[in-house]
XYZ file of C-alpha atoms in Angstrom:
690
model
C -0.226 0.715 0.286
C 2.950 2.070 0.654
C 4.085 1.745 -2.580
C 1.175 3.068 -4.049
C 0.445 5.904 -2.617
C 4.847 7.163 -3.629
C 3.982 6.569 -6.747
C 1.293 8.790 -6.801
C 2.548 11.340 -4.819
C 5.128 11.709 -7.733
C 2.598 12.222 -10.603
C 1.416 14.609 -8.045
C 5.179 15.927 -7.981
C 4.825 16.304 -11.494
C 1.603 18.059 -12.343
C 3.452 21.602 -10.814
C 5.308 21.323 -13.093
C 3.277 21.373 -16.426
C 3.540 24.734 -18.525
C 0.944 27.619 -17.353
C -0.594 27.805 -20.749
C -2.781 24.399 -20.468
C -5.982 24.776 -18.393
C -7.176 24.630 -14.326
C -9.632 22.158 -16.144
C -7.244 20.205 -18.353
C -5.150 19.507 -14.744
C -8.229 18.644 -13.280
C -9.063 16.561 -16.121
C -5.186 14.506 -15.860
C -4.864 14.867 -11.788
C -8.185 12.651 -11.550
C -7.052 9.948 -13.791
C -4.664 10.141 -12.597
C -5.675 9.179 -8.099
C -7.889 7.104 -10.028
C -5.484 4.787 -11.741
C -3.589 4.612 -8.421
C -6.506 4.012 -7.002
C -7.286 1.445 -8.767
C -3.354 -0.202 -8.445
C -3.995 -0.316 -5.432
C -6.799 -2.286 -4.831
C -5.078 -4.469 -6.890
C -2.474 -5.081 -5.209
C -4.171 -5.653 -1.762
C -6.164 -8.145 -3.470
C -2.682 -9.199 -5.289
C -1.704 -10.205 -1.369
C -4.910 -10.901 0.821
C -4.824 -13.878 -2.050
C -0.907 -14.864 -1.426
C -1.951 -14.575 2.473
C -5.409 -16.968 2.267
C -2.880 -19.473 -0.682
C -0.384 -19.203 2.123
C -2.949 -19.735 4.934
C -4.622 -23.004 3.353
C -0.993 -23.705 1.971
C 0.454 -24.082 5.799
C -3.528 -25.680 6.862
C -3.032 -28.378 4.771
C 0.979 -28.705 5.384
C -0.439 -29.131 9.752
C -2.707 -31.078 7.928
C -0.797 -33.600 6.150
C 1.850 -34.272 9.444
C -1.205 -34.725 11.188
C -1.306 -37.511 9.594
C 2.409 -38.713 9.009
C 2.429 -38.365 12.514
C -1.133 -40.925 13.071
C 0.410 -43.494 10.623
C 3.758 -43.822 11.903
C 2.616 -44.451 15.556
C -0.467 -46.048 13.353
C 0.844 -49.885 13.869
C 1.730 -49.862 18.063
C -1.596 -49.178 18.155
C -4.364 -51.966 19.055
C -7.476 -51.519 19.811
C -8.851 -54.113 23.043
C -12.324 -55.734 23.372
C -13.146 -56.709 26.831
C -15.597 -59.519 27.608
C -18.003 -60.290 31.776
C -16.879 -57.712 33.779
C -19.515 -55.615 35.846
C -21.394 -53.519 34.067
C -21.624 -50.525 35.358
C -19.221 -48.606 39.022
C -20.525 -45.717 39.826
C -22.677 -43.923 36.939
C -19.903 -45.332 34.086
C -21.408 -48.444 32.062
C -18.642 -50.784 31.358
C -18.166 -53.907 28.130
C -19.989 -51.473 26.636
C -17.012 -50.826 23.480
C -13.496 -51.456 22.669
C -10.519 -49.830 23.598
C -6.759 -48.702 23.079
C -3.525 -49.911 24.254
C 0.361 -48.944 23.119
C 2.047 -51.293 21.735
C 5.732 -51.272 23.596
C 7.520 -54.614 23.150
C 7.493 -56.210 19.795
C 7.877 -59.910 22.244
C 3.318 -58.602 22.409
C 4.140 -56.676 25.979
C 0.313 -53.601 25.577
C 0.129 -50.505 28.062
C -3.255 -49.329 28.590
C -5.592 -46.830 30.919
C -6.484 -48.485 33.898
C -10.021 -47.405 33.649
C -10.241 -49.483 30.799
C -10.824 -52.454 33.808
C -11.326 -51.214 36.367
C -14.760 -53.787 35.855
C -12.266 -56.681 35.605
C -13.166 -58.050 32.639
C -13.638 -62.447 32.277
C -11.250 -61.978 29.230
C -9.356 -59.139 27.240
C -9.042 -59.402 23.647
C -6.411 -57.368 22.077
C -7.038 -56.750 17.613
C -3.373 -55.714 15.745
C -3.490 -52.904 13.431
C -3.212 -55.018 10.946
C -6.225 -57.179 12.533
C -4.856 -59.834 14.043
C -6.642 -61.060 16.779
C -5.553 -62.421 20.355
C -5.811 -62.950 23.743
C -4.075 -60.752 26.315
C -3.121 -62.010 30.026
C -3.174 -58.749 32.355
C -0.064 -59.344 34.114
C 0.079 -56.159 36.634
C -1.771 -53.138 37.469
C -0.407 -49.472 38.188
C -2.196 -48.001 40.958
C -0.199 -44.814 41.632
C 0.121 -43.953 37.232
C -3.050 -45.685 36.792
C -1.415 -47.655 33.746
C -1.584 -51.179 33.599
C 0.527 -53.928 31.542
C -0.779 -56.894 28.983
C 0.948 -59.671 26.893
C 0.120 -61.428 24.196
C 1.700 -64.257 22.766
C 2.963 -62.752 19.216
C 4.032 -64.729 16.927
C 6.667 -62.138 15.659
C 7.829 -59.409 16.522
C 5.341 -56.555 16.614
C 6.776 -52.993 16.130
C 7.308 -50.868 18.258
C 7.499 -46.348 18.333
C 9.637 -43.757 19.206
C 9.690 -42.764 22.889
C 10.742 -38.739 23.607
C 12.413 -38.408 26.340
C 10.862 -36.347 29.119
C 13.766 -33.615 29.194
C 12.975 -33.280 25.397
C 9.387 -32.478 26.048
C 9.190 -28.304 24.978
C 5.189 -26.736 26.293
C 3.509 -25.399 23.788
C 4.723 -28.076 21.173
C 1.367 -29.761 18.441
C 0.453 -33.138 21.288
C -1.686 -35.316 18.860
C -3.715 -37.906 21.078
C -4.602 -41.262 19.994
C -6.807 -44.114 19.517
C -8.849 -47.037 18.126
C -11.909 -47.302 19.422
C -14.158 -45.937 16.092
C -12.794 -48.618 13.460
C -10.944 -50.880 13.859
C -8.469 -49.865 10.415
C -7.531 -46.539 11.681
C -6.739 -44.493 14.572
C -8.761 -41.406 16.281
C -6.609 -38.540 16.794
C -7.758 -35.362 18.236
C -4.540 -32.081 18.664
C -3.699 -29.993 20.622
C -0.713 -28.725 22.567
C 1.849 -29.709 25.603
C 0.777 -27.292 27.915
C 2.406 -28.153 31.583
C 4.950 -31.818 32.288
C 4.589 -32.444 35.953
C 1.629 -32.369 36.593
C -0.650 -33.872 39.347
C 2.755 -34.115 41.704
C 5.418 -34.768 38.874
C 3.240 -37.979 37.644
C 1.654 -36.666 33.841
C 2.194 -34.554 30.566
C -0.547 -31.784 30.436
C -2.724 -31.261 27.316
C -5.095 -29.668 25.594
C -5.989 -32.383 23.087
C -9.659 -33.903 23.631
C -8.339 -36.901 26.056
C -11.676 -39.678 26.756
C -12.694 -42.501 27.797
C -11.875 -43.264 23.696
C -8.779 -42.377 23.774
C -7.351 -43.663 27.267
C -4.489 -45.897 26.785
C -3.578 -44.653 23.783
C -0.674 -42.967 22.876
C -0.444 -38.698 22.465
C 2.145 -37.834 20.170
C 4.384 -35.562 18.767
C 3.625 -33.899 15.091
C 6.933 -36.370 14.706
C 4.339 -39.115 15.080
C 6.723 -40.117 18.028
C 5.325 -41.458 22.045
C 5.392 -39.199 24.138
C 2.538 -40.598 27.288
C 0.475 -43.044 27.129
C -3.358 -41.142 27.807
C -4.787 -41.725 31.250
C -7.253 -40.161 33.612
C -5.538 -38.303 36.509
C -6.964 -36.608 40.002
C -4.171 -34.302 41.979
C -6.226 -34.961 45.323
C -7.472 -38.524 44.495
C -6.047 -42.197 43.954
C -8.530 -44.631 41.624
C -8.969 -45.847 38.320
C -11.922 -43.172 37.645
C -10.684 -40.022 39.016
C -9.989 -37.612 37.115
C -12.826 -38.993 34.196
C -15.812 -36.021 35.352
C -12.865 -34.059 32.596
C -13.191 -35.924 29.317
C -13.236 -33.472 26.548
C -12.433 -30.337 28.384
C -8.908 -29.280 27.457
C -7.875 -31.216 30.790
C -5.851 -34.505 29.448
C -3.725 -35.922 31.253
C -0.885 -39.302 29.832
C 2.230 -40.536 32.246
C 5.222 -39.967 30.329
C 6.551 -42.564 28.248
C 9.832 -43.054 29.713
C 8.645 -43.447 32.358
C 6.530 -46.384 31.705
C 9.469 -47.323 29.918
C 11.473 -47.234 33.538
C 8.596 -49.211 35.798
C 8.199 -52.483 32.662
C 10.891 -53.989 34.955
C 8.966 -53.984 37.743
C 5.259 -54.906 36.266
C 6.396 -57.425 34.409
C 6.853 -59.507 37.575
C 3.556 -60.237 38.628
C 3.449 -57.139 40.843
C 1.109 -54.659 41.399
C 2.112 -51.054 41.998
C 1.381 -49.502 44.414
C 1.402 -45.166 45.849
C 3.725 -44.727 48.667
C 3.457 -43.442 51.740
C 4.962 -42.133 54.639
C 2.851 -40.562 56.807
C 3.072 -37.697 56.483
C 0.313 -35.353 56.330
C -0.064 -31.262 55.283
C -4.254 -29.727 55.056
C -5.007 -29.759 51.406
C -5.845 -26.705 52.000
C -2.722 -25.172 53.144
C -0.528 -27.024 50.761
C 0.265 -25.231 48.385
C 0.780 -21.506 50.979
C 3.166 -23.998 53.363
C 6.930 -24.700 54.288
C 7.861 -27.937 54.602
C 7.718 -28.119 58.692
C 5.638 -30.913 59.404
C 2.179 -29.829 60.250
C 1.054 -33.888 61.249
C 2.566 -37.086 61.455
C 0.285 -39.994 61.685
C 0.655 -42.776 65.105
C 1.741 -46.599 63.387
C 3.498 -44.813 60.134
C 6.802 -45.969 58.398
C 7.591 -41.824 59.702
C 5.960 -42.194 62.653
C 8.776 -44.923 63.358
C 11.922 -43.290 62.531
C 11.111 -40.742 65.124
C 9.997 -37.862 62.866
C 7.639 -35.789 64.663
C 5.089 -32.712 64.409
C 7.291 -28.949 64.071
C 10.139 -31.053 62.234
C 11.244 -29.273 59.504
C 11.877 -31.153 56.081
C 15.478 -30.023 53.813
C 16.520 -32.944 51.894
C 14.905 -35.604 50.487
C 17.251 -38.853 48.800
C 19.224 -35.684 48.697
C 17.502 -33.306 46.729
C 16.438 -30.318 48.334
C 12.924 -29.203 49.692
C 11.804 -25.813 50.862
C 7.568 -26.478 50.963
C 5.128 -29.202 51.125
C 4.695 -28.534 47.315
C 7.602 -30.031 46.792
C 7.948 -32.425 49.550
C 4.082 -34.072 48.205
C 5.730 -33.820 44.626
C 8.973 -35.813 46.236
C 6.891 -39.047 47.929
C 3.855 -38.955 45.686
C 5.507 -40.251 42.128
C 7.263 -42.955 44.458
C 5.896 -46.376 45.487
C 5.660 -48.382 47.482
C 8.495 -50.837 48.659
C 11.087 -47.864 47.526
C 13.512 -46.401 49.746
C 13.612 -42.470 50.556
C 15.549 -40.815 52.862
C 14.166 -37.448 55.143
C 17.011 -34.638 56.179
C 14.760 -33.023 58.298
C 15.711 -29.725 61.137
C 14.419 -30.243 64.768
C 15.016 -26.298 66.048
C 19.008 -26.428 64.861
C 19.414 -30.439 65.806
C 19.555 -32.164 62.857
C 17.687 -35.073 61.579
C 18.443 -37.480 58.527
C 16.092 -41.422 58.547
C 15.891 -43.706 55.964
C 13.155 -44.817 55.685
C 10.223 -47.615 53.532
C 7.299 -46.399 51.607
C 4.153 -47.795 52.467
C 1.638 -49.364 50.310
C -0.764 -49.117 53.497
C -0.997 -47.423 56.977
C -2.767 -49.131 59.318
C -6.795 -48.152 60.028
C -6.178 -44.508 61.563
C -9.019 -44.113 64.425
C -9.916 -40.878 65.263
C -8.648 -40.672 69.167
C -11.490 -38.085 71.041
C -11.178 -35.376 73.787
C -14.005 -35.207 74.287
C -15.969 -30.613 74.260
C -16.401 -28.780 71.763
C -14.939 -25.000 71.274
C -16.470 -22.368 71.516
C -17.179 -20.482 67.821
C -15.040 -16.622 67.154
C -17.322 -14.288 64.879
C -15.977 -13.959 61.656
C -13.797 -11.219 62.560
C -12.088 -13.322 65.224
C -11.242 -15.941 62.675
C -6.719 -15.519 62.631
C -5.323 -18.170 64.596
C -5.193 -17.057 68.563
C -2.236 -16.835 70.391
C -4.645 -17.621 73.847
C -5.852 -21.648 72.819
C -8.927 -22.382 72.345
C -11.860 -22.040 74.524
C -14.409 -25.216 75.904
C -17.867 -24.360 74.415
C -19.486 -28.404 75.874
C -17.794 -31.335 77.658
C -19.999 -34.310 76.736
C -20.917 -36.000 79.865
C -18.923 -39.196 81.429
C -16.349 -37.983 78.434
C -12.319 -38.331 78.581
C -12.148 -33.775 78.933
C -14.895 -34.745 82.370
C -12.742 -37.323 83.356
C -9.562 -34.614 83.542
C -10.992 -32.369 85.441
C -12.004 -29.809 81.936
C -14.910 -27.413 82.890
C -16.969 -25.437 79.841
C -15.882 -21.415 79.624
C -11.698 -23.129 80.379
C -9.198 -22.423 77.412
C -7.349 -25.700 76.372
C -3.702 -24.090 76.030
C -0.720 -26.683 75.275
C -0.699 -29.763 74.155
C 2.333 -31.777 74.685
C 4.157 -29.759 75.770
C 3.595 -27.217 72.386
C 1.450 -24.458 72.931
C -1.290 -24.540 69.758
C -3.592 -21.789 68.805
C -6.496 -22.068 66.631
C -8.677 -25.335 67.014
C -7.199 -25.878 63.395
C -4.293 -26.717 64.270
C -5.124 -28.588 67.554
C -6.946 -30.980 64.932
C -3.672 -31.505 63.432
C -1.415 -32.166 66.989
C -4.469 -35.154 67.817
C -3.381 -36.932 64.779
C 0.427 -37.904 65.909
C -2.418 -39.656 69.152
C -4.406 -42.569 69.611
C -7.772 -43.473 71.585
C -6.191 -44.379 75.700
C -2.731 -42.436 74.898
C -2.301 -40.169 77.612
C -2.573 -36.022 76.561
C -0.500 -33.901 79.020
C -2.587 -30.554 78.070
C -1.524 -27.555 79.622
C -5.368 -25.268 80.555
C -5.996 -21.767 81.257
C -8.937 -21.378 84.838
C -10.114 -17.483 85.382
C -6.573 -16.257 84.242
C -4.559 -19.262 86.105
C -2.812 -22.013 84.314
C -3.186 -25.847 84.977
C -1.253 -28.544 83.752
C -3.748 -32.392 83.300
C -3.823 -35.242 81.653
C -6.191 -36.715 79.618
C -6.640 -39.759 78.496
C -7.373 -39.921 74.527
C -10.773 -41.901 73.953
C -12.942 -43.544 70.755
C -15.006 -40.882 68.684
C -19.081 -41.256 70.105
C -21.170 -42.571 67.996
C -24.201 -41.485 69.846
C -26.094 -37.377 70.105
C -26.075 -35.572 72.746
C -29.293 -35.726 74.086
C -28.665 -32.314 76.311
C -29.397 -29.041 74.989
C -25.712 -27.574 73.708
C -25.325 -24.177 74.559
C -24.517 -20.796 72.060
C -21.547 -21.877 69.548
C -20.457 -18.610 69.062
C -20.226 -14.999 71.221
C -22.792 -12.285 69.989
C -20.632 -10.058 67.978
C -19.622 -6.563 69.893
C -19.431 -4.985 66.756
C -21.968 -2.887 64.728
C -23.785 -5.622 62.557
C -22.690 -5.348 59.421
C -25.316 -4.678 55.797
C -26.102 -8.501 54.877
C -27.817 -9.734 52.298
C -30.847 -11.004 51.511
C -32.683 -13.015 53.569
C -35.326 -15.967 53.207
C -36.424 -18.044 50.818
C -33.687 -17.508 47.564
C -32.855 -18.978 43.746
C -29.741 -18.710 42.789
C -27.975 -20.472 40.363
C -24.394 -22.212 40.900
C -23.674 -24.136 37.528
C -22.872 -23.447 33.154
C -25.411 -25.938 33.259
C -28.453 -27.531 35.456
C -31.064 -25.818 37.475
C -30.711 -23.270 40.082
C -31.237 -24.548 43.376
C -33.445 -22.575 46.022
C -31.494 -21.922 49.816
C -33.373 -20.529 51.971
C -31.113 -18.688 54.861
C -32.389 -17.528 58.107
C -33.589 -14.057 59.502
C -30.978 -14.455 62.210
C -28.696 -13.705 59.420
C -25.648 -12.210 60.676
C -22.477 -11.391 58.255
C -20.162 -11.571 61.945
C -20.987 -15.126 62.772
C -20.745 -18.145 60.254
C -23.255 -20.660 59.458
C -23.468 -23.945 58.666
C -24.163 -25.449 55.331
C -27.245 -27.459 54.730
C -27.317 -29.571 51.190
C -30.234 -31.827 51.145
C -30.875 -33.746 47.577
C -34.645 -33.860 47.440
C -36.222 -36.882 45.583
C -35.682 -36.375 41.254
C -38.673 -34.053 39.602
C -40.213 -31.394 40.966
C -38.656 -30.086 44.047
C -40.978 -28.400 46.795
C -38.656 -25.869 49.020
C -41.278 -24.320 51.055
C -41.638 -28.417 52.503
C -38.128 -28.725 53.089
C -37.898 -25.342 54.464
C -40.693 -25.875 57.030
C -39.475 -29.016 57.871
C -35.887 -27.230 58.856
C -36.537 -23.819 59.656
C -36.280 -23.296 63.272
C -32.784 -25.819 63.401
C -32.224 -23.148 60.852
C -32.504 -20.301 62.621
C -31.120 -21.388 65.571
C -28.500 -23.289 64.838
C -27.062 -20.158 62.142
C -27.796 -22.780 59.415
C -28.088 -21.374 55.236
C -29.990 -24.977 54.001
C -29.736 -25.172 50.497
C -31.831 -27.668 47.638
C -30.658 -28.438 44.314
C -32.463 -30.216 41.388
C -31.741 -33.971 39.855
C -31.416 -34.036 36.587
C -32.333 -36.780 35.495
C -36.041 -37.312 36.214
C -35.975 -41.054 38.201
C -32.913 -40.674 40.465
C -29.777 -38.976 41.157
C -26.639 -40.002 39.365
C -23.147 -40.121 41.695
C -21.447 -38.428 39.118
C -24.109 -34.791 40.447
C -21.629 -34.422 43.264
C -19.357 -32.723 41.384
C -22.109 -30.295 41.428
C -21.890 -29.318 45.356
C -18.636 -27.334 45.474
C -20.039 -25.484 42.879
C -23.340 -24.623 45.482
C -21.260 -23.580 47.849
C -18.580 -22.183 46.519
C -21.721 -19.096 44.934
C -23.376 -19.910 48.768
C -19.779 -18.119 50.750
C -19.465 -15.920 47.441
C -22.167 -13.951 49.126
C -22.788 -15.555 53.017
C -20.041 -15.758 55.591
C -20.189 -19.435 56.143
C -18.639 -22.415 58.750
C -16.120 -24.543 57.008
C -16.370 -27.103 59.481
C -20.157 -27.613 59.278
C -20.450 -27.869 55.588
C -22.809 -30.630 55.257
C -24.625 -33.094 52.372
C -28.027 -34.945 52.821
C -30.464 -37.348 51.027
C -32.823 -40.514 50.779
C -32.012 -43.281 48.457
C -29.582 -41.798 45.411
C -29.640 -38.748 47.007
C -28.133 -40.484 50.214
C -25.496 -42.821 47.687
C -24.962 -39.522 45.982
C -24.481 -37.627 49.499
C -22.266 -40.389 50.180
C -20.154 -40.571 47.283
C -19.385 -36.290 47.926
C -18.535 -37.212 51.483
C -15.975 -39.460 49.882
C -15.091 -37.496 46.364
C -14.484 -33.532 48.255
C -13.983 -34.579 51.737
C -11.512 -31.417 51.660
C -14.432 -29.303 51.331
C -17.613 -31.458 52.842
C -17.317 -32.128 56.493
C -20.972 -33.919 57.284
C -22.707 -37.182 55.169
C -26.458 -37.635 56.180
C -28.665 -40.487 53.667
C -31.953 -42.148 54.932
C -31.853 -45.694 52.992
C -29.176 -45.143 51.588
C -26.150 -47.110 50.894
C -21.928 -46.339 49.131
C -21.519 -47.707 45.192
C -18.196 -49.554 44.873
C -15.659 -50.289 46.953
C -15.210 -47.404 50.323
C -11.550 -45.696 50.115
C -10.043 -45.514 53.328
C -10.297 -42.013 55.143
C -7.601 -39.469 54.728
C -7.188 -38.894 59.034
C -6.979 -35.252 58.075
C -9.963 -34.460 56.225
C -12.709 -36.397 58.793
C -15.460 -36.503 56.852
C -19.326 -37.394 59.544
C -22.146 -39.913 58.487
C -24.910 -40.363 59.332
C -27.062 -42.907 58.407
C -30.374 -43.716 58.979
C -32.492 -46.890 57.689
C -35.508 -49.252 58.125
C -35.328 -52.895 58.486
C -37.530 -53.644 55.526
C -36.045 -51.157 53.581
C -35.144 -52.843 49.540
C -30.987 -51.656 50.313
C -31.052 -52.183 53.999
C -28.475 -54.424 53.501
C -26.456 -52.754 50.971
C -27.239 -50.426 54.006
C -25.526 -53.175 56.362
C -22.920 -53.529 54.144
C -22.012 -50.179 53.933
C -22.282 -49.654 57.681
C -19.774 -52.463 58.440
C -17.260 -50.993 55.905
C -17.020 -48.367 57.152
C -16.881 -49.265 60.646
C -14.424 -51.551 59.755
C -12.296 -48.213 58.325
C -13.035 -46.272 61.583
C -14.869 -43.560 59.801
C -16.921 -41.193 62.267
C -20.383 -43.032 61.860
C -23.664 -42.428 64.011
C -26.511 -45.541 62.898
C -30.806 -44.374 63.026
C -33.331 -46.660 63.502
C -35.747 -45.715 61.922
C -37.905 -48.698 63.080
C -39.554 -51.529 59.972
C -41.401 -49.336 57.288
C -39.418 -46.539 55.332
C -40.280 -43.240 56.594
C -39.468 -39.752 55.990
C -37.264 -38.377 58.025
C -39.849 -35.808 60.837
C -39.351 -33.296 62.733
C -37.883 -34.276 66.046
C -35.533 -36.582 63.300
C -33.853 -32.974 61.504
C -33.727 -31.628 65.678
C -31.456 -34.524 66.269
C -29.283 -33.888 62.888
C -29.507 -29.980 63.485
C -27.880 -30.910 67.823
C -25.790 -34.109 65.493
C -24.685 -30.638 63.172
C -23.931 -28.463 65.623
C -21.468 -30.743 66.542
C -19.462 -31.768 64.020
C -16.248 -29.413 65.353
C -16.019 -31.806 67.924
C -12.182 -32.284 69.223
């Protein structure tokens, strides 16, 4: 464009020297013609440039498509189709055994890897279809429950094609990635294109891509634009360790792959036929502070490798296997990528003393039972949420409980435990993780300004709700009441998709006094919030509770995958109202109760209590996280259709030492009445007990 206008300017300059005898009209005619010619030249050049750019763009797009196809074709001989027969039809909300999945050849002898997700339903037989159409029976040799991959073996008649592997050190964030599967058409792979979003994800165990990753390509390779394998696609979660964890992110732009280089390093261990499990030390960091805390140990679980090695709360870890660490995240990442049976050497500082010990990671730590002091703490007003140097004030002492026997009284202030001063309630809970029922806990309390030393023998958590009315949970705020948001029965939008939820905020709401949140999952179909509010209103006003009533997406039953809506709902409420994190409860009956139980397992960092009426846990019950205690209240009728399954759930929970209260609803199934709700509200009022 600049060339055109420079050309027009030169013509105009020449025109200034035209003979004076030419008429002005003639000159205007000439200059007009010149301008018109210049404009035509400009348009022509612009069109030419645009066409060239379009042609170049089209050519680039064609070349990219050709490169993607070539990459897929290069790795395709190593990508196999896996068909399973038999096994469980359903695991949670997921149907299995209904279609093919994907695997990747990593050994010319018939060694194949895939995602553990593809085999969680425990199929009776496995059939592998090679790229050339040959079908072979496969054996599942071993499962890696840390990175969620499986090793399969077929008897190969000839050497199988093995793909080229990309070293982890050569991967670059932003490079092209192609997710390959063989789930749709047996003769050619399906593919999805994206970029490498990050490395060292899921505590250093995975790489991340924004390519579409789903059950259609789990177990297949993630390759670069040259067709070299970066990793094997699997669903993963930073907080959960089961083969289904992370599946809810499918096709979301958040996909993970275990680096192929790492899998090759693990092959010898898997080929021995032994399953691999995450390695545990017994050191616990609360999830809410994991990303901000330094490497000082907050709690060590009794009878764990770290505890036996002599590490205690307050020790600051400085190195793991000689590698310097300074933050909790670095400690977590170093441990999470290792396996049960692996040795690990930890160095720490205890004051100025340096401690260095070698310990062996374990698959499971002996089932932990929470100890109980037998008190309810006072809840401070919102402006006093920060840790208090003076300790925790006692609100209520359980009759005949450990604290009562030790001489603790309401109004006492707990100052220190085991000789170490503690400030807020969270610190007390973490410290108690180092003890078990039956242990003696040295205490310092303050009563009317006087310090006293006591010895308290810890007991088990109670399995009954206090019968006596409880004193107020907090003292009135001395501040001028802040402006409060809307109260009463409201409708709020809380999810990108789905129906709004009904929320009841009591008239007694005070922004300076955080409220508990009760999420009640009503029967599917038409929701009648007024009925629920009538049942809960008195308890909400007395105990400062917000009642939330979402609606199921299905007309027949709640699906366990709908549990993911609960964090979004609670978060939305917390944006507008002061919420007590120690009293967030999910409740429901039948399928709603099953979803409530699933939420308690899946979102232990958020949910503090679960109420389930004539409902059972789907699938196996996970071992509880001692650092995030979730209390369960299960009510069951003797002749309920789910009674046997509920009893099995109760037995499994007791085996794991879950905090559990069981209510007998009598012979026939029924809805909870006002008396039941009053007991439930009192139970919710005790969820912050220690």
